[in-house]
Coordinates of C-alpha atoms and ligand atoms in Angstrom, one line a residue:
X1 CA 98.5 105.6 96.8
X2 CA 97.6 101.9 97.3
X3 CA 95.6 100.6 100.1
X4 CA 98.3 98.9 102.2
X5 CA 95.9 97.6 104.8
X6 CA 94.5 95.2 102.2
X7 CA 97.9 93.6 101.6
X8 CA 98.5 91.0 104.2
X9 CA 101.7 89.2 103.5
X10 CA 105.3 90.4 103.3
X11 CA 105.4 89.0 99.7
X12 CA 102.4 91.1 98.7
X13 CA 103.8 94.2 100.2
X14 CA 107.2 93.8 98.6
X15 CA 105.5 93.1 95.2
X16 CA 103.5 96.3 95.6
X17 CA 106.6 98.3 96.5
X18 CA 108.5 96.9 93.6
X19 CA 105.8 98.3 91.3
X20 CA 105.9 101.7 92.9
X21 CA 109.7 102.2 93.4
X22 CA 111.9 102.8 90.4
X23 CA 114.8 100.3 89.7
X24 CA 117.5 102.8 90.6
X25 CA 116.2 103.0 94.2
X26 CA 117.3 100.0 96.3
X27 CA 114.9 98.8 99.0
X28 CA 116.6 98.3 102.4
X29 CA 114.3 96.1 104.5
X30 CA 114.6 97.6 108.0
X31 CA 114.3 94.5 110.3
X32 CA 114.9 95.9 113.8
X33 CA 112.6 93.9 116.2
X34 CA 111.4 91.8 113.2
X35 CA 111.6 88.1 113.8
X36 CA 113.8 86.0 111.4
X37 CA 110.9 84.1 110.0
X38 CA 109.5 87.3 108.5
X39 CA 113.0 88.2 107.3
X40 CA 113.0 84.9 105.5
X41 CA 109.7 85.9 103.8
X42 CA 111.3 89.2 102.7
X43 CA 114.2 87.3 101.3
X44 CA 111.9 84.9 99.5
X45 CA 110.2 87.9 98.0
X46 CA 113.5 89.0 96.5
X47 CA 114.9 91.5 99.0
X48 CA 118.6 91.1 99.7
X49 CA 119.3 94.2 101.8
X50 CA 118.6 94.2 105.6
X51 CA 119.0 97.2 107.8
X52 CA 119.5 96.8 111.6
X53 CA 120.1 99.4 114.3
X54 CA 121.5 97.3 117.1
X55 CA 124.7 95.3 116.9
X56 CA 123.7 92.7 119.4
X57 CA 120.3 92.0 117.9
X58 CA 121.8 91.9 114.4
X59 CA 124.5 89.4 115.5
X60 CA 121.9 87.0 116.7
X61 CA 119.8 87.2 113.5
X62 CA 122.9 86.9 111.3
X63 CA 123.7 83.6 113.0
X64 CA 120.1 82.4 112.5
X65 CA 120.2 83.5 108.8
X66 CA 123.7 82.3 108.1
X67 CA 122.4 80.2 105.2
X68 CA 121.3 83.3 103.3
X69 CA 124.8 84.1 102.0
X70 CA 123.9 86.8 99.5
X71 CA 122.4 89.2 102.0
X72 CA 123.9 92.7 102.4
X73 CA 123.7 94.0 105.9
X74 CA 123.3 97.7 106.6
X75 CA 123.8 99.3 109.9
X76 CA 121.5 102.3 110.4
X77 CA 121.5 103.0 114.1
X78 CA 123.6 105.4 116.1
X79 CA 127.0 103.7 116.4
X80 CA 129.0 104.0 119.7
X81 CA 132.7 104.2 119.5
X82 CA 133.1 101.0 121.5
X83 CA 131.0 99.0 119.0
X84 CA 132.9 100.1 115.9
X85 CA 135.0 97.0 115.6
X86 CA 132.0 94.7 115.9
X87 CA 130.0 96.9 113.4
X88 CA 132.8 96.5 110.8
X89 CA 132.8 92.8 111.2
X90 CA 129.0 92.4 110.8
X91 CA 128.0 95.0 108.3
X92 CA 129.1 95.9 104.8
X93 CA 127.4 99.3 104.9
X94 CA 127.2 101.8 107.7
X95 CA 124.6 104.5 106.9
X96 CA 124.8 106.3 110.1
X97 CA 128.3 107.8 110.3
X98 CA 127.4 111.0 112.2
X99 CA 130.7 112.6 113.3
X100 CA 134.3 113.0 112.3
X101 CA 135.5 111.2 115.4
X102 CA 133.4 108.2 114.4
X103 CA 134.6 108.3 110.8
X104 CA 138.2 108.4 112.0
X105 CA 137.7 105.5 114.4
X106 CA 136.1 103.4 111.6
X107 CA 139.0 104.3 109.3
X108 CA 141.5 103.2 112.0
X109 CA 139.9 99.9 112.6
X110 CA 139.1 99.2 109.0
X111 CA 142.8 98.5 108.4
X112 CA 142.3 94.7 109.1
X113 CA 139.4 94.3 106.7
X114 CA 139.4 92.5 103.4
X115 CA 137.2 95.1 101.7
X116 CA 136.5 98.7 102.8
X117 CA 133.3 99.5 104.6
X118 CA 130.7 101.4 102.5
X119 CA 129.9 104.6 104.3
X120 CA 127.1 107.1 104.3
X121 CA 127.5 110.3 106.2
X122 CA 124.4 111.2 108.2
X123 CA 123.2 114.8 107.9
X124 CA 120.6 116.6 110.0
X125 CA 119.5 119.7 108.1
X126 CA 116.8 120.7 110.7
X127 CA 117.2 121.0 114.4
X128 CA 116.2 117.8 116.0
X129 CA 117.4 116.8 119.5
X130 CA 116.4 113.2 118.9
X131 CA 118.8 112.8 116.0
X132 CA 122.5 112.7 115.2
X133 CA 124.4 114.1 112.2
X134 CA 126.1 117.0 110.6
X135 CA 124.3 120.1 109.3
X136 CA 125.5 121.3 105.9
X137 CA 128.0 123.8 107.2
X138 CA 129.6 121.5 109.7
X139 CA 129.9 118.8 107.1
X140 CA 131.7 121.1 104.7
X141 CA 134.1 122.1 107.5
X142 CA 135.0 118.4 108.2
X143 CA 135.2 117.4 104.6
X144 CA 139.0 117.7 104.3
X145 CA 139.5 115.5 107.3
X146 CA 137.0 112.9 106.0
X147 CA 138.8 112.9 102.7
X148 CA 141.9 111.7 104.6
X149 CA 140.0 108.6 105.8
X150 CA 141.3 106.5 102.9
X151 CA 140.2 103.1 104.2
X152 CA 136.5 104.1 104.0
X153 CA 134.5 103.8 100.8
X154 CA 132.4 106.9 100.9
X155 CA 129.1 106.3 99.1
X156 CA 126.6 108.9 100.0
X157 CA 124.5 110.9 102.4
X158 CA 121.9 109.6 104.8
X159 CA 119.2 111.5 106.5
X160 CA 116.2 111.0 108.8
X161 CA 113.5 113.7 108.9
X162 CA 112.2 115.2 112.1
X163 CA 108.7 113.8 112.7
X164 CA 106.8 117.1 112.6
X165 CA 107.5 118.4 109.1
X166 CA 104.7 119.1 106.6
X167 CA 105.0 117.3 103.2
X168 CA 106.3 120.4 101.5
X169 CA 109.0 120.9 104.2
X170 CA 109.9 117.2 103.8
X171 CA 110.4 117.7 100.1
X172 CA 112.7 120.7 100.8
X173 CA 114.8 118.8 103.2
X174 CA 115.2 115.8 100.8
X175 CA 116.1 118.2 98.0
X176 CA 118.7 120.0 100.2
X177 CA 120.3 116.7 101.1
X178 CA 120.6 115.9 97.4
X179 CA 122.0 119.3 96.7
X180 CA 124.7 119.0 99.4
X181 CA 125.8 115.6 98.0
X182 CA 126.0 117.1 94.5
X183 CA 128.0 120.0 95.8
X184 CA 130.5 117.7 97.6
X185 CA 130.8 115.5 94.5
X186 CA 131.4 118.3 92.1
X187 CA 132.6 121.5 93.7
X188 CA 134.4 120.7 96.9
X189 CA 138.2 121.0 97.0
X190 CA 138.3 117.6 98.6
X191 CA 135.4 115.9 96.7
X192 CA 133.9 112.6 97.9
X193 CA 132.0 110.4 95.5
X194 CA 128.7 110.7 97.3
X195 CA 126.4 109.2 94.6
X196 CA 124.0 107.5 97.0
X197 CA 121.1 109.1 98.9
X198 CA 119.9 107.0 101.7
X199 CA 116.6 108.7 102.5
X200 CA 113.0 107.8 102.8
X201 CA 111.2 105.7 105.3
X202 CA 107.6 104.2 105.4
X203 CA 105.9 107.5 105.9
X204 CA 107.9 109.6 103.5
X205 CA 109.6 107.5 100.8
X206 CA 107.6 108.7 97.8
X207 CA 108.8 112.2 98.4
X208 CA 112.4 111.0 99.0
X209 CA 112.3 109.1 95.7
X210 CA 111.1 112.2 93.8
X211 CA 114.1 114.1 95.3
X212 CA 116.5 111.4 94.0
X213 CA 116.7 108.8 96.8
X214 CA 118.8 105.8 95.8
X215 CA 118.1 103.8 99.0
X216 CA 114.9 103.7 100.9
X217 CA 114.9 102.2 104.4
X218 CA 111.5 100.6 104.9
X219 CA 110.3 98.8 108.0
X220 CA 106.7 99.1 108.9
X221 CA 105.3 99.3 105.4
X222 CA 106.9 95.8 104.7
X223 CA 106.5 94.1 108.1
X224 CA 103.7 96.0 109.9
X225 CA 103.9 97.9 113.1
X226 CA 106.9 97.0 115.2
X227 CA 105.1 96.6 118.5
X228 CA 102.9 93.9 117.1
X229 CA 105.7 91.4 116.9
X230 CA 105.6 90.6 120.6
X231 CA 102.3 88.9 120.4
X232 CA 103.5 86.6 117.6
Ligands
LIG1 C1 113.4 102.3 112.0 C2 114.2 103.0 111.0 C3 113.8 103.0 109.6 C4 112.5 102.4 109.1 O1 111.4 103.1 109.6 P1 109.9 102.7 109.1 O2 109.1 103.9 109.5 O3 109.5 101.5 109.9 O4 109.9 102.5 107.7 C5 114.5 103.7 108.7 N1 115.7 104.3 109.1 C6 116.2 104.3 110.3 C7 117.4 104.9 110.6 C8 115.4 103.6 111.3 O5 115.9 103.6 112.6

């Protein structure tokens, strides 16, 4: 692995990631808490996908960055029912759809949109009280009802690993996620076209890519530690 501490600028880090990450895997720059001047650096380095986890924070930044018209905005945080309308207006992708009730509400409120929202279903394949999402069995049980949400463009599965897994366990969970997506595409009675795998963050993205990730969500490895921004 490269020595990231030697790379100082966002541009250098993006260039390094580009070399490491295959073309089939899209880099989502996770910009929660990141100031917009650094987001502009990421944009200048060629990134066009920004991931945010708070509606309010994102709204502010979207206003400041309104001149960057070809950015795709990805919502990656836990979405509350009362924020669904706003999320649909601000984001083209929602990676963190973590319950049937949320999917159904998105489907209801998507009626007024020009283009359907792109959706990833969030799975949680290991117990983790900090995280939301379906386990494999629950997801298969809800599949028929999800299939009826015709206004949503189902794209893939998303997962966030628990923090305490060993690398070999991380690999297994990523591979299980890929296998569930494959099963739902190919063998389910109500198949969904889940071709995207939104998995891999700064600490685990190489393993996620080996397991077939198509979208890595990278924050700290591009922008540095999040708590450093307050001093800037
Ligand atoms: C913060 C966050 C990331 C990015 O994490 P890093 O460790 O900074 O790469 C990715 N996905 C989600 C859902 C996040 O909340």
